[in-house]
Amino acid sequence: MTVSSHPTTALTPVFVRLKLSLLKNGLRQSGGRKAAYITSAVLALLFAALQLLGLIMLRGHAHADALVVLLVVLMAVGWAVMPLFFPSGDETLDPTRLVMLPLRPRPLVGALLAASLVGIGPLFTLCLILGSAIAVAHGAGAVVVAVLAVPLALLVCVALARAVAAANTRLLTSRKGRDLAVLSGLVVAVGFQFVNFGMQRLGDSGGLSALEPVADVVRWLPPASALGAVASASDGAYVRAAAQLLVSLAALGLLLYAWQRSLVKLMTTPDGSTLAASDASRKQSSGRGLTSLLPEGRTGTVMLRTLRYAWRDPKTKAAWITSLAIGLIVPVFNALQGNGTVYFACFATGMLGMQMYNQFGQDTSAFWMVLLTISSTREAYLELRARALALLVVTLPYTVLVAAVTAGMLGDWARLPEVVGLALALLGAMLATGSVASATLAYSIPQDSRKNVAPGQGGIAFLSIMGGMVVSAVLCAPMIGLAIWLHVSGNHGGLWLLLPLGAVYGGLVAWTGLKVAAPRAADRLPEILSAVSTG
């Protein structure tokens, strides 16, 4: 309680020591965590040192300023996004832990800002910003500006992360926040794809000079404007340098003000998430929306349950969104790089078709409620068919969309019917093999970890997915053989027949797979329940 009576300057070392204590106590929890932290720290610092050396070697390059301002902006975006995906990585990101303490928001902001500078992330960022400043600083005036710009840019990055975290604290501690954490891997993967594509385009366009048009705008955005001020001072444009420094300084002030306002709101207003949840539940129980579009009876009920799992369950949602994103990125990026083909659209179908595997495992221990509704082969067939129909609600339009986008980017509209027909045949085959695999090779999906397979069931998961994909490819062989024969024989006018033939063939294969899987599912209900409840 004596903390509140101390001046603001006395509060800062208390929070810095608190941050150091949290780091030290976290490493004491287990040897594995300590080893992982030390390994990640060494790798991060090694990369930071190499990055610093590379930026220093860039000194004197004609377009070095264009590169460094873009690097700083990307770093700032990372600082803004990471708290949303890893809220549990730093306990001090949750200001609600301090609500009961007699602390005022204004001194609390300064203390938390100082504590935020302790860690691997700030040190890594400092190395990048310092190397960027060295790369563009030429002359005594630029060095003076760099002395101001480096800490200013670092403070803007840290304040941005804190402001975003404070504004979204209630979200980050809710189920939706956990959903964001589960999807973090997808965002990182997609981000790397964009960076990789940008680097390839940069190499094809003749080097760093291609960055100049974008850098002319970015160098006025904080915190890149602080590094832009160093480059402007090197060119003797001191008025422009002062204006760019003021932009970053103003941004820092606005971020600290927004952070303080968020802290005031968190400390003085109750959490209304339960009220919002009850209002949402009342709206969903009105019977409108998706429910009215689904068929009556068991089929509609199972379809609605499956689609709700895809929307609400973090693991299922992550799998769906990953499939949707990667399924679109692969054909689109290959088309942009000039080595694509319309047939890559079948990759999108395959990604979503994999969602049919381990259908009962997605229910986890709640499968016992489904088990009570299945007492015959007919009911097992209806259960599996409804789950397949729920998958088709998304997969069919998505397949057509990806194929059309890819064909449009490549200007190869003539192959569109053929590709869609092959994709529909593949989809039917994966629905068939997925149904059989769900009935015979079910496995558990842990809900309290980032693992997608329970310990000891990795072999079952591998056999289910990889075996199903191999069998699906074999089942698609007749349609693939027909397509090859039409091309080789020169009968290109008959390729459009693959569209209706693929739809009919895929439907027959899927129906056959459901018929084969239904009796196996009905006979193995206790074994399936035991398998999906493990872990």
Coordinates of C-alpha atoms in Angstrom, one line a residue:
M1 CA 0.0 0.0 0.0
T2 CA 3.0 2.3 0.4
V3 CA 3.6 2.2 -3.3
S4 CA 0.9 4.8 -4.0
S5 CA 2.5 7.3 -1.6
H6 CA 5.8 7.2 -3.4
P7 CA 6.5 9.7 -6.3
T8 CA 6.2 8.5 -9.9
T9 CA 10.0 8.0 -10.2
A10 CA 9.9 5.6 -7.3
L11 CA 7.2 3.5 -8.9
T12 CA 9.3 2.7 -12.0
P13 CA 12.1 0.7 -10.4
V14 CA 9.4 -1.3 -8.5
F15 CA 7.8 -2.5 -11.8
V16 CA 11.2 -3.1 -13.4
R17 CA 12.1 -5.4 -10.5
L18 CA 8.7 -7.0 -10.8
K19 CA 9.3 -7.8 -14.4
L20 CA 12.7 -9.3 -13.7
S21 CA 11.2 -11.3 -10.9
L22 CA 8.5 -12.7 -13.2
L23 CA 11.1 -13.7 -15.7
K24 CA 13.3 -15.3 -13.1
N25 CA 10.4 -17.2 -11.4
G26 CA 9.1 -18.4 -14.8
L27 CA 12.5 -20.0 -15.5
R28 CA 12.4 -21.8 -12.2
Q29 CA 9.2 -23.7 -13.0
S30 CA 10.8 -26.4 -15.1
G31 CA 14.1 -27.3 -16.7
G32 CA 12.4 -27.6 -20.1
R33 CA 11.1 -24.1 -19.9
K34 CA 14.4 -22.7 -18.9
A35 CA 16.2 -24.5 -21.7
A36 CA 13.6 -23.3 -24.2
Y37 CA 14.0 -19.7 -23.0
I38 CA 17.7 -19.8 -23.1
T39 CA 17.8 -21.4 -26.6
S40 CA 15.3 -18.8 -27.9
A41 CA 17.2 -16.0 -26.3
V42 CA 20.5 -17.1 -27.8
L43 CA 19.0 -17.6 -31.3
A44 CA 17.2 -14.2 -31.1
L45 CA 20.3 -12.4 -30.0
L46 CA 22.4 -14.1 -32.6
F47 CA 19.9 -13.1 -35.3
A48 CA 19.9 -9.6 -33.9
A49 CA 23.7 -9.4 -34.1
L50 CA 23.7 -10.6 -37.7
Q51 CA 21.0 -8.2 -38.5
L52 CA 22.9 -5.3 -36.9
L53 CA 26.0 -6.3 -38.8
G54 CA 24.1 -6.5 -42.1
L55 CA 22.5 -3.1 -41.7
I56 CA 25.9 -1.6 -40.8
M57 CA 27.3 -3.1 -44.0
L58 CA 24.5 -1.4 -45.9
R59 CA 25.9 1.9 -44.9
G60 CA 26.6 4.0 -48.0
H61 CA 24.1 2.3 -50.3
A62 CA 22.1 4.7 -52.3
H63 CA 18.7 3.2 -51.3
A64 CA 19.5 2.2 -47.7
D65 CA 17.0 4.7 -46.3
A66 CA 14.2 3.1 -48.3
L67 CA 14.9 -0.3 -46.8
V68 CA 15.4 0.8 -43.2
V69 CA 12.1 2.7 -43.0
L70 CA 10.2 -0.3 -44.3
L71 CA 12.0 -2.6 -41.8
V72 CA 11.0 -0.4 -38.9
V73 CA 7.4 -0.3 -40.0
L74 CA 7.3 -4.1 -40.3
M75 CA 8.7 -4.3 -36.8
A76 CA 6.1 -1.9 -35.5
V77 CA 3.3 -4.0 -37.1
G78 CA 4.8 -7.0 -35.3
W79 CA 4.7 -5.2 -32.0
A80 CA 1.1 -4.2 -32.6
V81 CA -0.1 -7.7 -33.6
M82 CA 1.9 -10.0 -31.2
P83 CA 0.0 -9.1 -28.0
L84 CA -3.3 -10.2 -29.7
F85 CA -1.8 -13.6 -30.4
F86 CA 0.3 -14.2 -27.4
P87 CA -1.4 -12.4 -24.4
S88 CA -0.1 -15.0 -22.0
G89 CA 3.6 -14.4 -22.9
D90 CA 3.9 -11.5 -20.5
E91 CA 1.9 -11.4 -17.3
T92 CA 2.3 -7.6 -17.1
L93 CA 0.3 -7.2 -20.3
D94 CA -2.9 -7.8 -18.3
P95 CA -3.6 -4.5 -16.4
T96 CA -6.6 -6.0 -14.6
R97 CA -4.1 -7.7 -12.2
L98 CA -3.4 -4.2 -10.9
V99 CA -7.0 -3.0 -10.5
M100 CA -7.2 -3.6 -6.7
L101 CA -3.9 -1.7 -6.0
P102 CA -4.1 2.0 -5.1
L103 CA -2.3 3.1 -8.3
R104 CA -3.2 6.0 -10.6
P105 CA -3.2 5.4 -14.3
R106 CA -0.7 8.2 -15.2
P107 CA 2.2 7.0 -13.1
L108 CA 1.3 3.4 -13.9
V109 CA 1.8 4.1 -17.6
G110 CA 5.3 5.3 -17.1
A111 CA 6.2 2.4 -14.8
L112 CA 4.8 -0.2 -17.2
L113 CA 6.5 1.4 -20.1
A114 CA 9.8 1.2 -18.4
A115 CA 9.1 -2.5 -17.4
S116 CA 8.2 -3.2 -21.0
L117 CA 11.7 -2.3 -22.1
V118 CA 13.1 -5.4 -20.2
G119 CA 13.2 -8.5 -22.3
I120 CA 14.5 -10.1 -25.5
G121 CA 11.9 -8.4 -27.8
P122 CA 12.9 -4.8 -26.9
L123 CA 16.6 -5.7 -27.2
F124 CA 16.0 -7.3 -30.6
T125 CA 14.1 -4.2 -31.7
L126 CA 16.8 -1.9 -30.4
C127 CA 19.4 -3.8 -32.5
L128 CA 17.3 -3.4 -35.6
I129 CA 16.7 0.3 -35.0
L130 CA 20.3 1.0 -34.1
G131 CA 21.6 -0.7 -37.2
S132 CA 19.1 1.2 -39.3
A133 CA 20.2 4.5 -37.8
I134 CA 23.9 3.6 -38.4
A135 CA 23.1 2.7 -42.1
V136 CA 21.7 6.1 -42.9
A137 CA 23.5 8.5 -40.6
H138 CA 26.1 10.6 -42.4
G139 CA 27.5 13.7 -40.7
A140 CA 27.5 15.1 -37.2
G141 CA 23.9 16.5 -37.6
A142 CA 22.5 13.1 -38.6
V143 CA 24.3 11.5 -35.6
V144 CA 22.6 14.0 -33.2
V145 CA 19.3 13.2 -34.8
A146 CA 19.9 9.5 -34.5
V147 CA 20.6 9.8 -30.8
L148 CA 17.0 11.1 -30.5
A149 CA 15.5 8.9 -33.1
V150 CA 16.6 5.5 -31.9
P151 CA 15.0 5.6 -28.4
L152 CA 12.0 7.4 -29.8
A153 CA 11.3 4.7 -32.3
L154 CA 11.8 2.0 -29.7
L155 CA 9.4 3.7 -27.3
V156 CA 6.7 4.1 -30.0
C157 CA 6.9 0.3 -30.7
V158 CA 6.6 -0.6 -27.1
A159 CA 3.8 1.9 -26.4
L160 CA 2.0 0.7 -29.4
A161 CA 2.0 -2.9 -28.1
R162 CA 0.9 -1.7 -24.7
A163 CA -1.9 0.4 -26.0
V164 CA -3.2 -2.4 -28.2
A165 CA -3.0 -4.9 -25.3
A166 CA -4.8 -2.6 -22.9
A167 CA -7.5 -1.7 -25.3
N168 CA -8.2 -5.4 -25.9
T169 CA -7.6 -6.9 -22.5
R170 CA -11.2 -8.0 -22.1
L171 CA -11.0 -9.7 -25.5
L172 CA -7.7 -11.3 -24.8
T173 CA -8.9 -12.9 -21.6
S174 CA -12.1 -14.3 -23.2
R175 CA -12.7 -17.3 -25.5
K176 CA -12.3 -15.2 -28.6
G177 CA -8.9 -14.2 -27.3
R178 CA -7.9 -17.8 -27.0
D179 CA -9.1 -18.3 -30.6
L180 CA -6.7 -15.6 -31.7
A181 CA -3.9 -17.3 -30.0
V182 CA -4.7 -20.6 -31.7
L183 CA -4.7 -18.8 -35.1
S184 CA -1.4 -17.1 -34.5
G185 CA 0.5 -19.8 -36.4
L186 CA -1.6 -19.2 -39.4
V187 CA -1.0 -15.5 -39.4
V188 CA 2.8 -16.0 -39.1
A189 CA 2.7 -18.5 -41.9
V190 CA 0.7 -16.2 -44.2
G191 CA 3.0 -13.3 -43.3
F192 CA 6.1 -15.3 -44.3
Q193 CA 4.4 -16.1 -47.6
F194 CA 3.9 -12.4 -48.3
V195 CA 7.4 -11.5 -47.2
N196 CA 8.8 -14.3 -49.4
F197 CA 6.7 -13.1 -52.3
G198 CA 7.9 -9.5 -51.8
M199 CA 11.5 -10.6 -51.7
Q200 CA 11.2 -12.5 -54.9
R201 CA 9.5 -9.6 -56.6
L202 CA 12.2 -7.3 -55.3
G203 CA 14.9 -9.5 -56.8
D204 CA 13.1 -9.5 -60.2
S205 CA 12.6 -5.7 -60.2
G206 CA 16.3 -4.7 -60.0
G207 CA 17.1 -4.3 -56.3
L208 CA 16.3 -1.8 -53.5
S209 CA 15.4 1.0 -56.0
A210 CA 12.0 -0.6 -56.3
L211 CA 11.2 0.3 -52.7
E212 CA 11.5 4.0 -53.2
P213 CA 7.9 4.7 -54.1
V214 CA 6.6 2.9 -51.0
A215 CA 9.3 4.3 -48.8
D216 CA 8.4 7.9 -49.8
V217 CA 5.1 7.4 -48.0
V218 CA 6.2 5.1 -45.2
R219 CA 9.0 7.5 -44.0
W220 CA 6.3 9.8 -42.8
L221 CA 4.6 7.1 -40.7
P222 CA 5.7 6.6 -37.1
P223 CA 8.0 5.1 -35.9
A224 CA 9.6 4.9 -39.4
S225 CA 9.5 8.7 -39.5
A226 CA 12.1 8.8 -36.8
L227 CA 14.6 6.9 -39.0
G228 CA 13.4 9.0 -41.9
A229 CA 14.5 12.0 -39.9
V230 CA 18.0 10.6 -39.7
A231 CA 18.1 10.2 -43.5
S232 CA 16.8 13.7 -44.0
A233 CA 19.4 15.1 -41.7
S234 CA 22.1 13.3 -43.6
D235 CA 20.8 15.1 -46.8
G236 CA 20.9 18.4 -44.9
A237 CA 17.1 18.8 -44.8
Y238 CA 16.9 19.7 -41.1
V239 CA 13.5 21.2 -41.3
R240 CA 12.1 18.0 -42.8
A241 CA 14.0 16.0 -40.2
A242 CA 12.5 18.0 -37.4
A243 CA 9.0 17.5 -38.8
Q244 CA 9.5 13.7 -39.1
L245 CA 10.7 13.6 -35.5
L246 CA 7.7 15.5 -34.4
V247 CA 5.5 13.0 -36.2
S248 CA 6.9 10.1 -34.1
L249 CA 6.9 12.2 -30.9
A250 CA 3.2 13.1 -31.5
A251 CA 2.4 9.4 -32.1
L252 CA 4.1 8.4 -28.9
G253 CA 2.0 11.0 -27.0
L254 CA -1.2 9.8 -28.6
L255 CA -0.4 6.1 -27.8
L256 CA 0.4 6.9 -24.2
Y257 CA -2.8 8.9 -23.9
A258 CA -4.8 6.1 -25.4
W259 CA -3.1 3.6 -23.1
Q260 CA -3.9 5.7 -20.1
R261 CA -7.6 6.0 -21.1
S262 CA -7.8 2.2 -21.5
L263 CA -6.3 1.8 -18.0
V264 CA -8.9 4.2 -16.6
K265 CA -11.7 2.3 -18.3
L266 CA -10.4 -1.1 -17.0
M267 CA -10.1 0.2 -13.5
T268 CA -13.4 2.0 -13.2
T269 CA -15.9 0.0 -15.4
P270 CA -17.2 -3.6 -14.8
D271 CA -16.8 -6.4 -17.3
G272 CA -19.9 -6.6 -19.4
S273 CA -18.9 -9.7 -21.4
T274 CA -21.5 -11.9 -19.6
L275 CA -24.3 -9.5 -20.6
A276 CA -23.1 -9.5 -24.2
A277 CA -23.0 -13.3 -24.1
S278 CA -26.5 -13.6 -22.8
D279 CA -27.8 -11.1 -25.4
A280 CA -26.0 -13.1 -28.1
S281 CA -27.5 -16.4 -26.9
R282 CA -31.0 -14.9 -26.9
K283 CA -30.5 -13.8 -30.5
Q284 CA -29.2 -17.2 -31.6
S285 CA -32.2 -18.9 -29.9
S286 CA -34.7 -17.0 -32.0
G287 CA -34.5 -19.6 -34.7
R288 CA -33.5 -17.3 -37.5
G289 CA -30.4 -17.2 -39.7
L290 CA -28.6 -20.4 -40.7
T291 CA -31.1 -22.7 -39.0
S292 CA -33.9 -21.7 -41.3
L293 CA -31.8 -22.6 -44.4
L294 CA -31.0 -26.2 -43.3
P295 CA -33.2 -29.2 -43.8
E296 CA -35.5 -30.5 -41.1
G297 CA -34.8 -33.4 -38.8
R298 CA -31.6 -35.0 -37.8
T299 CA -29.7 -33.9 -40.9
G300 CA -30.3 -30.2 -40.3
T301 CA -29.5 -30.6 -36.6
V302 CA -26.2 -32.4 -37.2
M303 CA -25.2 -29.9 -40.0
L304 CA -25.8 -27.0 -37.6
R305 CA -23.8 -28.6 -34.9
T306 CA -20.9 -29.3 -37.2
L307 CA -20.9 -25.7 -38.5
R308 CA -21.1 -24.3 -35.0
Y309 CA -18.1 -26.4 -34.0
A310 CA -16.2 -24.9 -37.0
W311 CA -17.1 -21.4 -35.8
R312 CA -16.8 -21.8 -32.0
D313 CA -14.2 -24.5 -31.2
P314 CA -10.7 -23.0 -31.3
K315 CA -9.0 -26.1 -32.6
T316 CA -11.6 -26.8 -35.3
K317 CA -11.7 -23.1 -36.3
A318 CA -8.0 -23.0 -36.7
A319 CA -8.0 -26.1 -38.9
W320 CA -10.8 -24.6 -41.1
I321 CA -9.2 -21.2 -41.4
T322 CA -5.8 -22.7 -42.1
S323 CA -7.2 -24.8 -44.9
L324 CA -9.1 -21.9 -46.4
A325 CA -6.1 -19.6 -46.3
I326 CA -3.4 -22.0 -47.5
G327 CA -5.8 -23.5 -50.1
L328 CA -6.1 -20.0 -51.7
I329 CA -2.5 -18.8 -51.1
V330 CA -0.8 -21.7 -53.0
P331 CA -2.6 -21.3 -56.3
V332 CA -2.7 -17.5 -56.2
F333 CA 1.0 -17.1 -55.3
N334 CA 2.1 -19.6 -57.9
A335 CA 0.0 -17.7 -60.5
L336 CA 1.6 -14.4 -59.4
Q337 CA 5.1 -15.8 -59.7
G338 CA 4.4 -17.0 -63.3
N339 CA 4.7 -20.7 -62.7
G340 CA 1.1 -21.5 -61.7
T341 CA -1.5 -23.7 -63.3
V342 CA -5.3 -24.0 -62.9
Y343 CA -4.9 -27.5 -61.6
F344 CA -3.5 -26.0 -58.3
A345 CA -7.1 -25.3 -57.5
C346 CA -7.5 -29.0 -56.6
F347 CA -5.0 -28.3 -53.8
A348 CA -7.7 -26.0 -52.2
T349 CA -10.2 -28.8 -52.4
G350 CA -7.8 -31.3 -50.8
M351 CA -7.1 -29.0 -47.9
L352 CA -10.8 -28.7 -47.1
G353 CA -11.5 -32.3 -47.8
M354 CA -9.1 -33.2 -45.0
Q355 CA -11.6 -31.8 -42.5
M356 CA -13.7 -34.9 -43.1
Y357 CA -11.1 -37.0 -41.3
N358 CA -11.6 -37.8 -37.6
Q359 CA -15.1 -36.3 -37.5
F360 CA -15.8 -37.9 -34.1
G361 CA -12.5 -36.8 -32.7
Q362 CA -13.6 -33.2 -33.1
D363 CA -16.4 -34.0 -30.6
T364 CA -13.9 -35.1 -27.9
S365 CA -15.5 -36.5 -24.8
A366 CA -18.9 -34.9 -25.8
F367 CA -19.2 -37.7 -28.4
W368 CA -21.1 -39.7 -25.7
M369 CA -24.1 -37.5 -26.4
V370 CA -23.9 -38.3 -30.1
L371 CA -23.5 -42.0 -29.2
L372 CA -26.8 -42.0 -27.4
T373 CA -28.6 -41.0 -30.7
I374 CA -27.1 -43.8 -32.8
S375 CA -28.7 -47.2 -32.3
S376 CA -28.6 -48.6 -35.9
T377 CA -26.6 -48.5 -39.1
R378 CA -29.2 -46.1 -40.6
E379 CA -28.7 -43.6 -37.9
A380 CA -24.9 -43.8 -38.2
Y381 CA -25.3 -43.2 -42.0
L382 CA -27.5 -40.1 -41.4
E383 CA -24.9 -38.8 -38.9
L384 CA -22.0 -39.1 -41.2
R385 CA -24.0 -37.9 -44.2
A386 CA -25.0 -34.7 -42.4
R387 CA -21.4 -34.0 -41.4
A388 CA -20.4 -34.5 -45.0
L389 CA -23.2 -32.1 -46.2
A390 CA -22.0 -29.5 -43.7
L391 CA -18.5 -29.7 -45.2
L392 CA -20.0 -29.3 -48.7
V393 CA -21.8 -26.1 -47.7
V394 CA -18.4 -24.5 -47.5
T395 CA -16.3 -26.6 -49.8
L396 CA -18.4 -26.5 -53.0
P397 CA -18.5 -22.7 -53.4
Y398 CA -14.9 -22.4 -52.2
T399 CA -13.7 -24.9 -54.8
V400 CA -15.5 -23.0 -57.6
L401 CA -14.2 -19.7 -56.3
V402 CA -10.5 -20.7 -56.1
A403 CA -10.7 -22.3 -59.6
A404 CA -12.3 -19.2 -61.1
V405 CA -9.8 -16.9 -59.4
T406 CA -6.8 -19.0 -60.6
A407 CA -8.2 -19.3 -64.1
G408 CA -8.8 -15.6 -64.3
M409 CA -5.2 -14.7 -63.1
L410 CA -3.7 -17.1 -65.6
G411 CA -6.2 -16.2 -68.4
D412 CA -6.9 -19.9 -68.8
W413 CA -10.7 -20.0 -68.7
A414 CA -10.9 -23.0 -71.1
R415 CA -9.6 -25.3 -68.4
L416 CA -12.0 -24.2 -65.7
P417 CA -14.8 -26.9 -66.3
E418 CA -12.1 -29.6 -66.4
V419 CA -10.5 -28.5 -63.2
V420 CA -13.7 -28.1 -61.3
G421 CA -14.8 -31.6 -62.5
L422 CA -11.5 -33.1 -61.2
A423 CA -11.8 -31.1 -58.0
L424 CA -15.3 -32.5 -57.4
A425 CA -14.1 -36.0 -58.0
L426 CA -11.3 -35.5 -55.5
L427 CA -13.8 -34.0 -53.0
G428 CA -16.1 -37.0 -53.3
A429 CA -13.1 -39.4 -52.8
M430 CA -12.0 -37.5 -49.7
L431 CA -15.5 -37.5 -48.2
A432 CA -15.6 -41.3 -48.7
T433 CA -12.2 -42.0 -47.2
G434 CA -12.7 -39.5 -44.5
S435 CA -16.0 -41.2 -43.4
V436 CA -14.3 -44.6 -43.3
A437 CA -11.3 -43.2 -41.4
S438 CA -13.5 -41.5 -38.9
A439 CA -15.3 -44.8 -38.2
T440 CA -12.2 -47.0 -38.0
L441 CA -9.3 -44.7 -37.0
A442 CA -10.7 -42.1 -34.6
Y443 CA -8.3 -40.3 -32.3
S444 CA -8.5 -37.6 -29.6
I445 CA -7.7 -33.9 -30.1
P446 CA -6.5 -32.3 -26.9
Q447 CA -8.3 -29.1 -26.0
D448 CA -5.9 -27.7 -23.4
S449 CA -2.7 -27.6 -25.5
R450 CA -1.4 -26.7 -28.9
K451 CA -1.1 -30.4 -29.9
N452 CA -3.5 -31.8 -32.4
V453 CA -3.1 -35.4 -31.4
A454 CA -3.2 -37.0 -28.0
P455 CA 0.0 -38.7 -26.8
G456 CA 0.3 -42.2 -28.1
Q457 CA -2.1 -41.7 -31.0
G458 CA 0.3 -40.2 -33.5
G459 CA 0.5 -43.4 -35.5
I460 CA -3.3 -43.6 -35.8
A461 CA -3.5 -40.0 -37.0
F462 CA -0.8 -40.5 -39.5
L463 CA -2.4 -43.7 -40.9
S464 CA -5.9 -42.0 -41.0
I465 CA -4.8 -38.9 -42.9
M466 CA -1.9 -40.2 -45.1
G467 CA -3.7 -43.5 -45.8
G468 CA -6.9 -41.7 -46.7
M469 CA -5.1 -39.3 -49.0
V470 CA -3.4 -42.2 -50.9
V471 CA -6.7 -44.1 -51.3
S472 CA -8.4 -40.8 -52.4
A473 CA -5.7 -40.4 -55.1
V474 CA -6.4 -44.0 -56.2
L475 CA -10.1 -43.4 -56.3
C476 CA -9.6 -40.3 -58.5
A477 CA -7.5 -42.3 -61.0
P478 CA -10.3 -43.0 -63.5
M479 CA -11.1 -39.3 -63.8
I480 CA -7.5 -38.3 -64.0
G481 CA -6.9 -41.0 -66.7
L482 CA -9.9 -39.7 -68.7
A483 CA -8.5 -36.2 -68.6
I484 CA -5.1 -37.4 -69.7
W485 CA -6.6 -39.4 -72.5
L486 CA -8.7 -36.5 -73.8
H487 CA -5.5 -34.3 -73.8
V488 CA -3.3 -36.9 -75.5
S489 CA -5.9 -37.8 -78.1
G490 CA -6.4 -34.2 -79.0
N491 CA -10.1 -34.3 -78.1
H492 CA -10.0 -31.0 -76.3
G493 CA -13.6 -30.2 -77.2
G494 CA -14.7 -33.0 -74.9
L495 CA -12.9 -31.8 -71.8
W496 CA -16.0 -29.9 -70.6
L497 CA -17.6 -33.3 -70.0
L498 CA -15.3 -33.7 -67.0
L499 CA -17.4 -31.2 -65.1
P500 CA -20.7 -33.2 -65.0
L501 CA -18.8 -36.5 -65.0
G502 CA -16.7 -35.4 -62.0
A503 CA -19.7 -34.2 -60.1
V504 CA -21.6 -37.5 -60.7
Y505 CA -18.5 -39.7 -60.0
G506 CA -17.6 -37.7 -56.8
G507 CA -21.2 -38.1 -55.6
L508 CA -21.2 -41.8 -56.2
V509 CA -17.8 -42.3 -54.5
A510 CA -18.9 -40.3 -51.5
W511 CA -22.2 -42.2 -51.2
T512 CA -20.3 -45.5 -51.4
G513 CA -17.9 -44.4 -48.7
L514 CA -20.7 -43.4 -46.4
K515 CA -22.4 -46.7 -46.9
V516 CA -19.2 -48.6 -46.1
A517 CA -18.5 -46.4 -43.0
A518 CA -21.9 -46.5 -41.5
P519 CA -22.0 -50.1 -40.3
R520 CA -18.5 -49.9 -39.0
A521 CA -19.3 -46.7 -37.0
A522 CA -22.5 -48.3 -35.6
D523 CA -20.5 -51.4 -34.5
R524 CA -17.6 -49.5 -33.0
L525 CA -19.3 -46.8 -31.0
P526 CA -17.7 -47.8 -27.6
E527 CA -14.3 -48.0 -29.2
I528 CA -14.7 -44.6 -30.8
L529 CA -15.8 -43.0 -27.6
S530 CA -12.8 -44.5 -25.8
A531 CA -10.4 -43.3 -28.5
V532 CA -11.7 -39.7 -28.8
S533 CA -11.9 -39.3 -25.0
T534 CA -8.2 -40.1 -24.4
G535 CA -6.0 -37.3 -23.2

